[in-house]
mmCIF file of C-alpha atoms in Angstrom:
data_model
loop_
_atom_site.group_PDB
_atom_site.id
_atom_site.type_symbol
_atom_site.label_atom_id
_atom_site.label_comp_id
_atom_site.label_asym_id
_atom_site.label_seq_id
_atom_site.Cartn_x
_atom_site.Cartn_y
_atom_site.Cartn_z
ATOM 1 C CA UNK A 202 -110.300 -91.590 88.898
ATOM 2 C CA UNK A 203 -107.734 -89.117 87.754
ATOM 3 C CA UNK A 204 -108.082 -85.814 86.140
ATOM 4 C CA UNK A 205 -107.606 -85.330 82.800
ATOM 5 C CA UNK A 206 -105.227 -83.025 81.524
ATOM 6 C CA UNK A 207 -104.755 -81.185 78.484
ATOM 7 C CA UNK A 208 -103.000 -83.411 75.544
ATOM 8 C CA UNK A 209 -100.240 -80.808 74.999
ATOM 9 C CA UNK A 210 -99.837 -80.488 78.891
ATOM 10 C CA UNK A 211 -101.193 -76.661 78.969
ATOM 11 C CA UNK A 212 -102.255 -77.858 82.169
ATOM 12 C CA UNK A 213 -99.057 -77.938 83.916
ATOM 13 C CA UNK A 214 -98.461 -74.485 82.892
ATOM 14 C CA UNK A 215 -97.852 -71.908 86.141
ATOM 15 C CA UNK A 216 -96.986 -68.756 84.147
ATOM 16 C CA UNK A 217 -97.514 -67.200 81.782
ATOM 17 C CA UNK A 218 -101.027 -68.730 81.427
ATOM 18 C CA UNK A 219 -102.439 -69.248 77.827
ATOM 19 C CA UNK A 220 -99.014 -70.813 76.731
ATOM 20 C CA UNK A 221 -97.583 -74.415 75.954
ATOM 21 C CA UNK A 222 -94.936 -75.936 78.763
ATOM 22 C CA UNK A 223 -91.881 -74.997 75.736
ATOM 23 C CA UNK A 224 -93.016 -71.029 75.728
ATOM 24 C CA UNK A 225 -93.479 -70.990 79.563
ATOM 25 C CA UNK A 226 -91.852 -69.314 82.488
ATOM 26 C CA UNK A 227 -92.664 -72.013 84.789
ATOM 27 C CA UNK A 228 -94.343 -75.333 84.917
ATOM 28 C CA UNK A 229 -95.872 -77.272 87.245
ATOM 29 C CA UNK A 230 -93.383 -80.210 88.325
ATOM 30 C CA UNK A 231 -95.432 -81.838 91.642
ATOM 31 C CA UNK A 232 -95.477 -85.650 90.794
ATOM 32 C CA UNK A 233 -97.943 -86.134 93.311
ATOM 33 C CA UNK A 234 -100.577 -85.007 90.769
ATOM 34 C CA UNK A 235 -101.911 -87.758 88.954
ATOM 35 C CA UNK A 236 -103.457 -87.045 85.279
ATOM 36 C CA UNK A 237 -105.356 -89.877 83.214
ATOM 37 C CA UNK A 238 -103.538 -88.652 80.357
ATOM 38 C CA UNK A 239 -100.126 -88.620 81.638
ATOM 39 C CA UNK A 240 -97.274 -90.771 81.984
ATOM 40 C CA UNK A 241 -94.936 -90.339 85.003
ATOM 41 C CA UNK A 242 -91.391 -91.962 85.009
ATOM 42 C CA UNK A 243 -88.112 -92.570 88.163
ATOM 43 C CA UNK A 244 -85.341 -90.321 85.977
ATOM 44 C CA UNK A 245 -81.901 -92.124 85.518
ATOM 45 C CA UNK A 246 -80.181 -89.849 83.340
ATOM 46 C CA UNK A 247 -80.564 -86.442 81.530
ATOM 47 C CA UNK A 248 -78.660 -86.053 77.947
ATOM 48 C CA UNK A 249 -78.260 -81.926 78.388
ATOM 49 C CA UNK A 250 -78.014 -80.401 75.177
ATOM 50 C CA UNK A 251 -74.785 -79.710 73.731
ATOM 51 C CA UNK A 252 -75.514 -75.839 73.393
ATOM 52 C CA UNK A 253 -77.124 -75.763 76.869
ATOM 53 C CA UNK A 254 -74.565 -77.872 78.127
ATOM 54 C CA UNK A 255 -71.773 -76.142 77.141
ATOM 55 C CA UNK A 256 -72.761 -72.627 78.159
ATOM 56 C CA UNK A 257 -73.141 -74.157 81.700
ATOM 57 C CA UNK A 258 -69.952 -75.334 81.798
ATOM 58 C CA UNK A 259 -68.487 -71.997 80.499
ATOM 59 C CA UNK A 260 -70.309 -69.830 82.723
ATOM 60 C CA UNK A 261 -69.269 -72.216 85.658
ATOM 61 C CA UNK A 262 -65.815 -72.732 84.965
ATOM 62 C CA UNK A 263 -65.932 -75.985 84.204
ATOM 63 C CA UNK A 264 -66.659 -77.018 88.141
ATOM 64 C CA UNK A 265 -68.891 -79.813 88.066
ATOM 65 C CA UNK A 266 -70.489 -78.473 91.926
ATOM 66 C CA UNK A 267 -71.552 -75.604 90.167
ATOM 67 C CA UNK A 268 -72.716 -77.300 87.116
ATOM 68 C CA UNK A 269 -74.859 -79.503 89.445
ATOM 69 C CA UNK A 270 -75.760 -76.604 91.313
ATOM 70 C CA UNK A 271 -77.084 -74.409 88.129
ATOM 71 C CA UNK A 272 -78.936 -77.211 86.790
ATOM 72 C CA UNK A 273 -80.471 -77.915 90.252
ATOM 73 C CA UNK A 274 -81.287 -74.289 90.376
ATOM 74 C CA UNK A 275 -82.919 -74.080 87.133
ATOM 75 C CA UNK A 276 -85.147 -77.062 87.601
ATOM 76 C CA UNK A 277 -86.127 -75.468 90.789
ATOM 77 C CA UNK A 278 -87.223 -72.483 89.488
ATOM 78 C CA UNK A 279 -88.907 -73.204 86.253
ATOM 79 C CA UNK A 280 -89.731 -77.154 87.252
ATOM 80 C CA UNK A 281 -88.149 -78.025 83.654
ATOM 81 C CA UNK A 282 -84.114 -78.389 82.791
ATOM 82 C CA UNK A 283 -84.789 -74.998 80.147
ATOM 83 C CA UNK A 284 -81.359 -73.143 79.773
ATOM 84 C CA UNK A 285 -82.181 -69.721 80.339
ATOM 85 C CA UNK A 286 -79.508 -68.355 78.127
ATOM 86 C CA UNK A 287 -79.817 -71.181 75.018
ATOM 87 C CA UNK A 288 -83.582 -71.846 75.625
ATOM 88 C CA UNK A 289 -82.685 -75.455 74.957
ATOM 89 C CA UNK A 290 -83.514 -78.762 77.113
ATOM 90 C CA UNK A 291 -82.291 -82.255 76.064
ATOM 91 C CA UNK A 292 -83.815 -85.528 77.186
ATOM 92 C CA UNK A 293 -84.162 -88.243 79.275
ATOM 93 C CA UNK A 294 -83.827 -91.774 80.149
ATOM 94 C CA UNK A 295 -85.918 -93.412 82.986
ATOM 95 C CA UNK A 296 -88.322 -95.960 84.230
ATOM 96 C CA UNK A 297 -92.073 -96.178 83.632
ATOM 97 C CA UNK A 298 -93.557 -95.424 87.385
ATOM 98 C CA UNK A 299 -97.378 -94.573 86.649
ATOM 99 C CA UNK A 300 -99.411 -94.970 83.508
ATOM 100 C CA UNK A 301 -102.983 -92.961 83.361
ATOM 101 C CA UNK A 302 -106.044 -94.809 82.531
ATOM 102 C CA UNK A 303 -106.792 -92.998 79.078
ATOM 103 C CA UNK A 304 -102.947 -94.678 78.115
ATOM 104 C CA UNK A 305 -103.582 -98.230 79.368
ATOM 105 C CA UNK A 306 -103.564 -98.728 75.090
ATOM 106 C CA UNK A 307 -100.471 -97.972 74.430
ATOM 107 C CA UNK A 308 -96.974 -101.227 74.098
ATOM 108 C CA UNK A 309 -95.755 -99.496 77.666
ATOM 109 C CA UNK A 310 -95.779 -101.034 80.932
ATOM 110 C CA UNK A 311 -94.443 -99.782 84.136
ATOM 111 C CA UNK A 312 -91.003 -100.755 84.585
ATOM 112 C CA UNK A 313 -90.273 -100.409 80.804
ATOM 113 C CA UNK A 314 -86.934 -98.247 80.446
ATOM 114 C CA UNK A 315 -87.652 -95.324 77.848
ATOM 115 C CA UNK A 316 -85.757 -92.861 76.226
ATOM 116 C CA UNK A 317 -88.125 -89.239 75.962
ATOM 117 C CA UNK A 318 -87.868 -88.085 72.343
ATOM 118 C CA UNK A 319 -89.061 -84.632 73.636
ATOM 119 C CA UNK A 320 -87.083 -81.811 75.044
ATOM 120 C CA UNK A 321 -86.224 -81.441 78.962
ATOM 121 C CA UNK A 322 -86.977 -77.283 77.734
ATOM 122 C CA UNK A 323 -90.842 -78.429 78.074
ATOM 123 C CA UNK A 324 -90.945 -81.655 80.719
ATOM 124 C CA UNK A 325 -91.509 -81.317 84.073
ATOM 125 C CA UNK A 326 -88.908 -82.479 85.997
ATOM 126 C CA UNK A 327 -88.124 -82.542 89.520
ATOM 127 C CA UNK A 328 -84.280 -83.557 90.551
ATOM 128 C CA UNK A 329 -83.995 -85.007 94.258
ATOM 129 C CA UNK A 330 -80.311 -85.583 93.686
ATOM 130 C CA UNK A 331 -77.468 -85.421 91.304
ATOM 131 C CA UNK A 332 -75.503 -88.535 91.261
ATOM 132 C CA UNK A 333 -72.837 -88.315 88.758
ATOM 133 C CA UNK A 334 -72.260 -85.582 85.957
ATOM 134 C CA UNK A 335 -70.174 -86.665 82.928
ATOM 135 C CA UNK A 336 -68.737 -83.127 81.451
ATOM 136 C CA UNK A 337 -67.113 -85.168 78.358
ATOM 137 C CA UNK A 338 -70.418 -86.272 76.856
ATOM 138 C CA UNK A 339 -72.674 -83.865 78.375
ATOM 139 C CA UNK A 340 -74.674 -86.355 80.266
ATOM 140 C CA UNK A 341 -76.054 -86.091 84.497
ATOM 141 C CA UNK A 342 -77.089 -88.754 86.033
ATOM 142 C CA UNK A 343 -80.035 -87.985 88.909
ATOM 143 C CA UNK A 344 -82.897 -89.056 90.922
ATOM 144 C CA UNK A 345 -86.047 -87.436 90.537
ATOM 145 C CA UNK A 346 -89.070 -88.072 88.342
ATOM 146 C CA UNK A 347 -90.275 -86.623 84.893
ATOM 147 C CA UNK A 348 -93.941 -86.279 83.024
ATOM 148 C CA UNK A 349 -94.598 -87.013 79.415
ATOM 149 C CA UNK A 350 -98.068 -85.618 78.296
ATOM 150 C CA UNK A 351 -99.979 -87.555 75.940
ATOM 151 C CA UNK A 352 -98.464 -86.029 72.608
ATOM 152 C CA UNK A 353 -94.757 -86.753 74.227
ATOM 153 C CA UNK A 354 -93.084 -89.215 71.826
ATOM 154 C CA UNK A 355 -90.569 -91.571 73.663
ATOM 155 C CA UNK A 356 -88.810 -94.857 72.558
ATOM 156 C CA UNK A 357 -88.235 -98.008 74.252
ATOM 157 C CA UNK A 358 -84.908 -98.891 75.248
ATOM 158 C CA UNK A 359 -83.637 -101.488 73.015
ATOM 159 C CA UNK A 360 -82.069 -104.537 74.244
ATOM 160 C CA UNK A 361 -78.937 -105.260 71.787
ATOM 161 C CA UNK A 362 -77.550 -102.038 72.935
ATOM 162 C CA UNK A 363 -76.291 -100.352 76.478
ATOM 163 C CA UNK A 364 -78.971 -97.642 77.986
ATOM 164 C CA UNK A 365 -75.621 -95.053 77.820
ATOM 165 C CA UNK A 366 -75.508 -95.943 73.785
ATOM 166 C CA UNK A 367 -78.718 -95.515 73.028
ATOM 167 C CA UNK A 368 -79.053 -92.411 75.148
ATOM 168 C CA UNK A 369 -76.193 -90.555 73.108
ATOM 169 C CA UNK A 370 -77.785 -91.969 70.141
ATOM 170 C CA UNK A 371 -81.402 -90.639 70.486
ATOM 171 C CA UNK A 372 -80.545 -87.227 71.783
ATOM 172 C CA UNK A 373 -79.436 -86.240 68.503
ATOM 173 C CA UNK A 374 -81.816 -89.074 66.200
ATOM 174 C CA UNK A 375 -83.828 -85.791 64.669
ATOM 175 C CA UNK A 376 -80.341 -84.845 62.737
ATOM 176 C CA UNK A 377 -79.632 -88.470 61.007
ATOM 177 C CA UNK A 378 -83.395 -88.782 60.079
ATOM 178 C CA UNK A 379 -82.850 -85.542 58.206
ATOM 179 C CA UNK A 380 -80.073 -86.143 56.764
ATOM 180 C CA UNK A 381 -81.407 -89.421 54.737
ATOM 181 C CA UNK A 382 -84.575 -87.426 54.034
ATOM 182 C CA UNK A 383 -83.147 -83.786 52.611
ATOM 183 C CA UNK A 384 -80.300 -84.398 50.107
ATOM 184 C CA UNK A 385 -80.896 -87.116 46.592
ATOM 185 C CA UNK A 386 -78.250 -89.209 44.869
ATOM 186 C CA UNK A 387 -75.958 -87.566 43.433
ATOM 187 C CA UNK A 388 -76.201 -84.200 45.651
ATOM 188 C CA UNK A 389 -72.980 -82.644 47.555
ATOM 189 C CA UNK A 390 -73.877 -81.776 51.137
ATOM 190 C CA UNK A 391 -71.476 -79.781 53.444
ATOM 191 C CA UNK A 392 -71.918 -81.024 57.367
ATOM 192 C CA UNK A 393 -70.320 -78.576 59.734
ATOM 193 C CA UNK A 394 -69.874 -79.860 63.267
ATOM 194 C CA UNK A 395 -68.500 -83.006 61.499
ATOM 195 C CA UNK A 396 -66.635 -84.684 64.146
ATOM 196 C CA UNK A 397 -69.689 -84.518 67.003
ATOM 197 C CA UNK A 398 -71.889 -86.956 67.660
ATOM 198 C CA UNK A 399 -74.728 -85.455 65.259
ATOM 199 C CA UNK A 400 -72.270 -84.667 62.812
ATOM 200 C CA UNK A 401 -71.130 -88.207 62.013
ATOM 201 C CA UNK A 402 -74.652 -89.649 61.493
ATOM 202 C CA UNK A 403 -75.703 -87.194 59.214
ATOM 203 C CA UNK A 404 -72.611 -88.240 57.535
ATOM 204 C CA UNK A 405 -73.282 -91.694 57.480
ATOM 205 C CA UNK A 406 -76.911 -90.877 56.106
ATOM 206 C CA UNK A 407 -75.944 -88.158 53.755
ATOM 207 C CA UNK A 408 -73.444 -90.655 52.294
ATOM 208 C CA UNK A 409 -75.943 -93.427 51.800
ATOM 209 C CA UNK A 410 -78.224 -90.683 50.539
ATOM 210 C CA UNK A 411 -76.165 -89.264 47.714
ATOM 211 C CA UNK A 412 -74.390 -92.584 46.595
ATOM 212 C CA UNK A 413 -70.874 -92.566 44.279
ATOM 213 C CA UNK A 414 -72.045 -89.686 42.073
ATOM 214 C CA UNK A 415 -72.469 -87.477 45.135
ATOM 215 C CA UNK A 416 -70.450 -85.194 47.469
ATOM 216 C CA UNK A 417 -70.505 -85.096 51.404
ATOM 217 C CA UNK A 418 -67.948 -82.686 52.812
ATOM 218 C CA UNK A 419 -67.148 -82.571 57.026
ATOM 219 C CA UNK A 420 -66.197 -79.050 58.108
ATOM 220 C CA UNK A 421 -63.633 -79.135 61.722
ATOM 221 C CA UNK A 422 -61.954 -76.722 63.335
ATOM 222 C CA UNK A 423 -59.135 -79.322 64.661
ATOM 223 C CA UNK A 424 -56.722 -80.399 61.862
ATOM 224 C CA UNK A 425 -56.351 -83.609 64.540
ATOM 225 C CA UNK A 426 -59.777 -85.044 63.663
ATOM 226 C CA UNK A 427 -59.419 -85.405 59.817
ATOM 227 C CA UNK A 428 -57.569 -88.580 60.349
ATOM 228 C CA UNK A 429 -60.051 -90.620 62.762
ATOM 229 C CA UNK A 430 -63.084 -88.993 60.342
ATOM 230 C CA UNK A 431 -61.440 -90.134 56.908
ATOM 231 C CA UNK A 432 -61.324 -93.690 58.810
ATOM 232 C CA UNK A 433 -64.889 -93.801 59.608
ATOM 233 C CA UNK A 434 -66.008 -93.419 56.351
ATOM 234 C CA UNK A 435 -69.013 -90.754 56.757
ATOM 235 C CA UNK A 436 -67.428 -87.621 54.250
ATOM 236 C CA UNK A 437 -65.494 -87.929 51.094
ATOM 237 C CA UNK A 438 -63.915 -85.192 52.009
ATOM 238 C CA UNK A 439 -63.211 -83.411 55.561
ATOM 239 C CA UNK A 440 -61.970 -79.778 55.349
ATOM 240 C CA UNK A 441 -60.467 -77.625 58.291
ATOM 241 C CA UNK A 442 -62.020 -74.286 59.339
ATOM 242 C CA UNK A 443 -63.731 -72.302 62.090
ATOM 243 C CA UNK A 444 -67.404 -72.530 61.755
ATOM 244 C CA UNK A 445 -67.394 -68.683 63.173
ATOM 245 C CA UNK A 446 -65.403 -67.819 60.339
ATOM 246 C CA UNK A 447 -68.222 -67.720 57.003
ATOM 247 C CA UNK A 448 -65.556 -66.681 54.525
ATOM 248 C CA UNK A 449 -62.332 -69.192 55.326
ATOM 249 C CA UNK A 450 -65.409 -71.559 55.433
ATOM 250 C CA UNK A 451 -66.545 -70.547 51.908
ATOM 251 C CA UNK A 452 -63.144 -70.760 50.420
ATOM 252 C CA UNK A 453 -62.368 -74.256 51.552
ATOM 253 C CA UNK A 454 -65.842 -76.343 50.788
ATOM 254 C CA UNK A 455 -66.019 -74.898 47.717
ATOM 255 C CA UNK A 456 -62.861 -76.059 47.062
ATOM 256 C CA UNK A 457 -63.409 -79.743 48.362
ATOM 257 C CA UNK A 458 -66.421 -79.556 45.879
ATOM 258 C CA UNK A 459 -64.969 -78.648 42.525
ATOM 259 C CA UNK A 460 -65.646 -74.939 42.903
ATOM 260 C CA UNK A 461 -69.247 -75.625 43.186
ATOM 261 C CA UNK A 462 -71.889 -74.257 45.526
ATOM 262 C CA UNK A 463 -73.615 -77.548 47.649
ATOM 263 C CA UNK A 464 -77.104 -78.609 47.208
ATOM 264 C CA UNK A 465 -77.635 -79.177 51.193
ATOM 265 C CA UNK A 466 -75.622 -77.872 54.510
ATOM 266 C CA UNK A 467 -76.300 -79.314 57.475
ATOM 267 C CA UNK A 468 -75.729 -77.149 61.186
ATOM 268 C CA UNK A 469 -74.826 -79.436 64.029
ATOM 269 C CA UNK A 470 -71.998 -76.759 65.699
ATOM 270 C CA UNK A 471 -72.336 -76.545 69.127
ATOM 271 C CA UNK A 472 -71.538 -72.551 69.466
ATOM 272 C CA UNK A 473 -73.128 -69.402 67.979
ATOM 273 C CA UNK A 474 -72.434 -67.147 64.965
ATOM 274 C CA UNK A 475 -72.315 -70.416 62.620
ATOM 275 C CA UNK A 476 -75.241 -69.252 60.525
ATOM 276 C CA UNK A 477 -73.644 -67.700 57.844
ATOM 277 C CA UNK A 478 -70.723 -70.330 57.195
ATOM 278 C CA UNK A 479 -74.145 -72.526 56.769
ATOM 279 C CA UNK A 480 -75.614 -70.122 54.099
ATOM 280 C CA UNK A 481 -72.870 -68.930 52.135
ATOM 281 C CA UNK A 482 -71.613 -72.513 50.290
ATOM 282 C CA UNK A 483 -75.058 -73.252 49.371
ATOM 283 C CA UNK A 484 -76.405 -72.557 45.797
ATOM 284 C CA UNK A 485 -79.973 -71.088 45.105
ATOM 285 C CA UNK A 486 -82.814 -72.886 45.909
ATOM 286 C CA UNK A 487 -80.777 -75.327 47.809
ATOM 287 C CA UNK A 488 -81.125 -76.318 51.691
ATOM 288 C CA UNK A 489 -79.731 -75.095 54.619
ATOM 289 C CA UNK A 490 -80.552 -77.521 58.016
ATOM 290 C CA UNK A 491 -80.120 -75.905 61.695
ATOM 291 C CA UNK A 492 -79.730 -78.440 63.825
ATOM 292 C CA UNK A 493 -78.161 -76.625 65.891
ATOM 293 C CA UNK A 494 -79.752 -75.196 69.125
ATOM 294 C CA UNK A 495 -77.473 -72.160 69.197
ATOM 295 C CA UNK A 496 -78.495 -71.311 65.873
ATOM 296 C CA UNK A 497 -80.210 -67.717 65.565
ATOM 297 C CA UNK A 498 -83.041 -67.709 63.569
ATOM 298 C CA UNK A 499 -82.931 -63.801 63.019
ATOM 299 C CA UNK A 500 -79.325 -63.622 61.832
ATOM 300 C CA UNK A 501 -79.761 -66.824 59.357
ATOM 301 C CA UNK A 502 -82.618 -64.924 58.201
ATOM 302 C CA UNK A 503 -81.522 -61.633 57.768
ATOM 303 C CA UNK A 504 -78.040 -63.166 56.878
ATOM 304 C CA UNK A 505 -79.225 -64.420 54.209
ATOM 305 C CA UNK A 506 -81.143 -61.584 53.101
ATOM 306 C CA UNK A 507 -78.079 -59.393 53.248
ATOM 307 C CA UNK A 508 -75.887 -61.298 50.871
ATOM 308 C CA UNK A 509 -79.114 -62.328 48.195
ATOM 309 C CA UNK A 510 -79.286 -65.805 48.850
ATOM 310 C CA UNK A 511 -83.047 -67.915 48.115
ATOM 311 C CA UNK A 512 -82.006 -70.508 50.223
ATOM 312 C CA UNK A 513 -84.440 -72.933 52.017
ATOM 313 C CA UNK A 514 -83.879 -73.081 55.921
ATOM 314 C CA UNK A 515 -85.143 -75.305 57.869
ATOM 315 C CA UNK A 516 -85.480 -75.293 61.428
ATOM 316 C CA UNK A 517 -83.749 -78.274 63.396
ATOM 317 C CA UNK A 518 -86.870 -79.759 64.605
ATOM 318 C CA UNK A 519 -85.604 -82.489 66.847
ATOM 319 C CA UNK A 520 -88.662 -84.867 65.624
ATOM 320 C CA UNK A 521 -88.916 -86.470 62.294
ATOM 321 C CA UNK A 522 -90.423 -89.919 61.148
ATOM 322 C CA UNK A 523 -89.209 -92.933 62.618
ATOM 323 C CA UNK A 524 -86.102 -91.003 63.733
ATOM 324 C CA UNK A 525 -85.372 -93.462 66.508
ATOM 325 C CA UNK A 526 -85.342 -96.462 64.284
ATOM 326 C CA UNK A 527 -83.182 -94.957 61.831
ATOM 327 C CA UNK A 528 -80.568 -93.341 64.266
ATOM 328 C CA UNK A 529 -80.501 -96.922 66.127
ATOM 329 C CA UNK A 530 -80.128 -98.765 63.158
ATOM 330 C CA UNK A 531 -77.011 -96.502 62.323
ATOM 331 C CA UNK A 532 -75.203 -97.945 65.102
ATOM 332 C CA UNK A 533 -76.548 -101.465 64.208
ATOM 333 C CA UNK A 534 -75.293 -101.287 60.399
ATOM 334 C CA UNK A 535 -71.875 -99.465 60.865
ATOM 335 C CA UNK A 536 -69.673 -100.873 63.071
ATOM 336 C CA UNK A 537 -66.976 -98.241 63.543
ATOM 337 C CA UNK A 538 -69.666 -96.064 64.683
ATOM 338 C CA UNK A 539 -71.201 -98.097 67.187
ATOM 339 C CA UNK A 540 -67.434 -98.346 68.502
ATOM 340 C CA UNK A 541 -66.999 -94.906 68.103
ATOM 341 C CA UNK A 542 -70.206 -94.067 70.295
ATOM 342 C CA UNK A 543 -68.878 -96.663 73.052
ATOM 343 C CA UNK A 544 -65.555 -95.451 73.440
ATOM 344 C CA UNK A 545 -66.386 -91.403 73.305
ATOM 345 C CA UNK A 546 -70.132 -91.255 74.320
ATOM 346 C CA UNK A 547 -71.103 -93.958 77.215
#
């Protein structure tokens, strides 16, 4: 009979001891260990996360060798995919291999594809090989294997849509959820990151959310997009600035919202020093959402601070409610989406 390990997979921890597999140096990533309280699965792809992603491609110059090479190296070292520089992870998709006896309970059966719904920053992982890495949507497709501990979350791959769909779907389904949870009818919410993948199904949600009497501004930095974004039908309104730029950002929502100050902003940028045009648009007492994983926490907070602002921030934790049925069933109910997410993301 198997071990059992601990539920939040302290157990797997190498160094430092006394911390959980996010916080660690280095985990533990030998799938020949078999824990009772474990599930163990053949990886097919790994959804990087945008900020991780993106500073790997910078730093290698865009060369996919080296990209595969620094991932490879970083999973090597710390036996998780755990950016060094953004801290951040991503997820996977893959194929049930072992089950442990103390989660024979659970609707999973090996075999079953599954999408994790935790981040690659605190999974082991071990890659074999890199097949195929797709720089446009961030996505690398391997061999290798991956562990979910027992208080992983993970959703079954649904059969009306393509693996690649749901994939991009479900590596961003904590933003949506939020989206149709934070703002109430008639509220204006500013979005910036509009045009990504996050961005348009928090404005999908948001619009739902806030109905006719409400507000729901997109914030780009290419003029090019408002077009395509109009035509989708997630913002009232799509206004063109630099997210690093707080003041031109300022200037132009509040104009899109009849010189007032928004009830809810919602991070899903991709680069850093995008707290403040996050902040500043939003009136007291209102809420400010980081999705973002290149969001720093100190400068929203001392941001803030610095310019008087009792806003509520809330960190972009990537889990919330049912977030996988409500980002799938975005792509069910709006068709331009789904087509959207085939055509750019799979």
């Amino acid at each position: 009979m198997a071990i059992k390990g601990n539920k939040y997979g302290t157990h797997r921890v190498i160094e430092p001891k006394g911390v959980l597999t996010q916080a660690a140096y280095r985990i533990d990533n030998d799938m020949s260990k078999r824990y009772s309280n474990e599930i163990i699965c053949d990886v097919i792809s790994l959804n990087i996360d945008s900020a991780s992603f993106t500073q790997i491609e910078q730093a290698c110059g865009g060369d996919e060798r080296k990209i595969g090479e620094m991932i490879m190296g970083i999973v090597a070292e710390r036996g998780k995919q755990q950016n060094p520089v953004t801290g951040s992870g991503g997820m996977f998709i893959g194929r049930v291999a072992y089950i442990g006896e103390d989660l024979q309970d659970r609707d999973l059966k090996v075999g079953d594809k599954i999408a994790s719904l935790v981040s690659l920053s605190l999974t082991p992982l071990r890659i074999d090989k890199i097949l195929a890495i797709h720089k446009e949507i961030d996505r690398v497709d391997i061999e290798g294997q991956a562990v979910l501990f027992e208080s992983g979350i993970y959703a079954k791959l649904p059969e009306d849509m393509s693996e690649a769909l749901a994939l991009a779907a479900l590596d961003v389904a904590g933003a949506p959820a939020q989206a149709r949870k934070l703002p109430k009818e008639g509220d204006s919410v500013l979005i910036l990151g509009a045009n990504g993948k996050s961005g348009v199904l928090c404005g999908y949600e948001a619009m739902k959310k806030v109905g006719k009497n409400g507000n729901v501004v997109g914030v780009v930095r290419n003029p090019k997009q408002v077009e395509a974004l109009m035509e989708l039908g997630v913002y009232h309104k799509v206004i063109v600035a630099s997210a690093t730029e707080p003041v031109a950002v300022l200037e132009a929502a509040l104009e899109a919202n009849g010189g007032r100050e928004y009830d809810v902003s919602i991070s899903c940028v991709n680069v850093e020093s995008c707290e403040m045009s996050a902040i500043l648009p939003v009136r007291d007492d209102g809420i400010v959402y980081f999705f973002s994983m290149a969001t720093s926490f100190t400068k929203a907070a001392l941001g803030a601070e610095g310019i008087g602002k009792d806003v509520n921030m809330i960190v972009g934790n990537g889990y919330t409610r049912d977030h996988a049925d409500i980002t799938l069933n975005v792509l069910r109910e709006s068709p331009k989406l789904r087509k959207l997410f085939d055509e750019k993301y799979v």
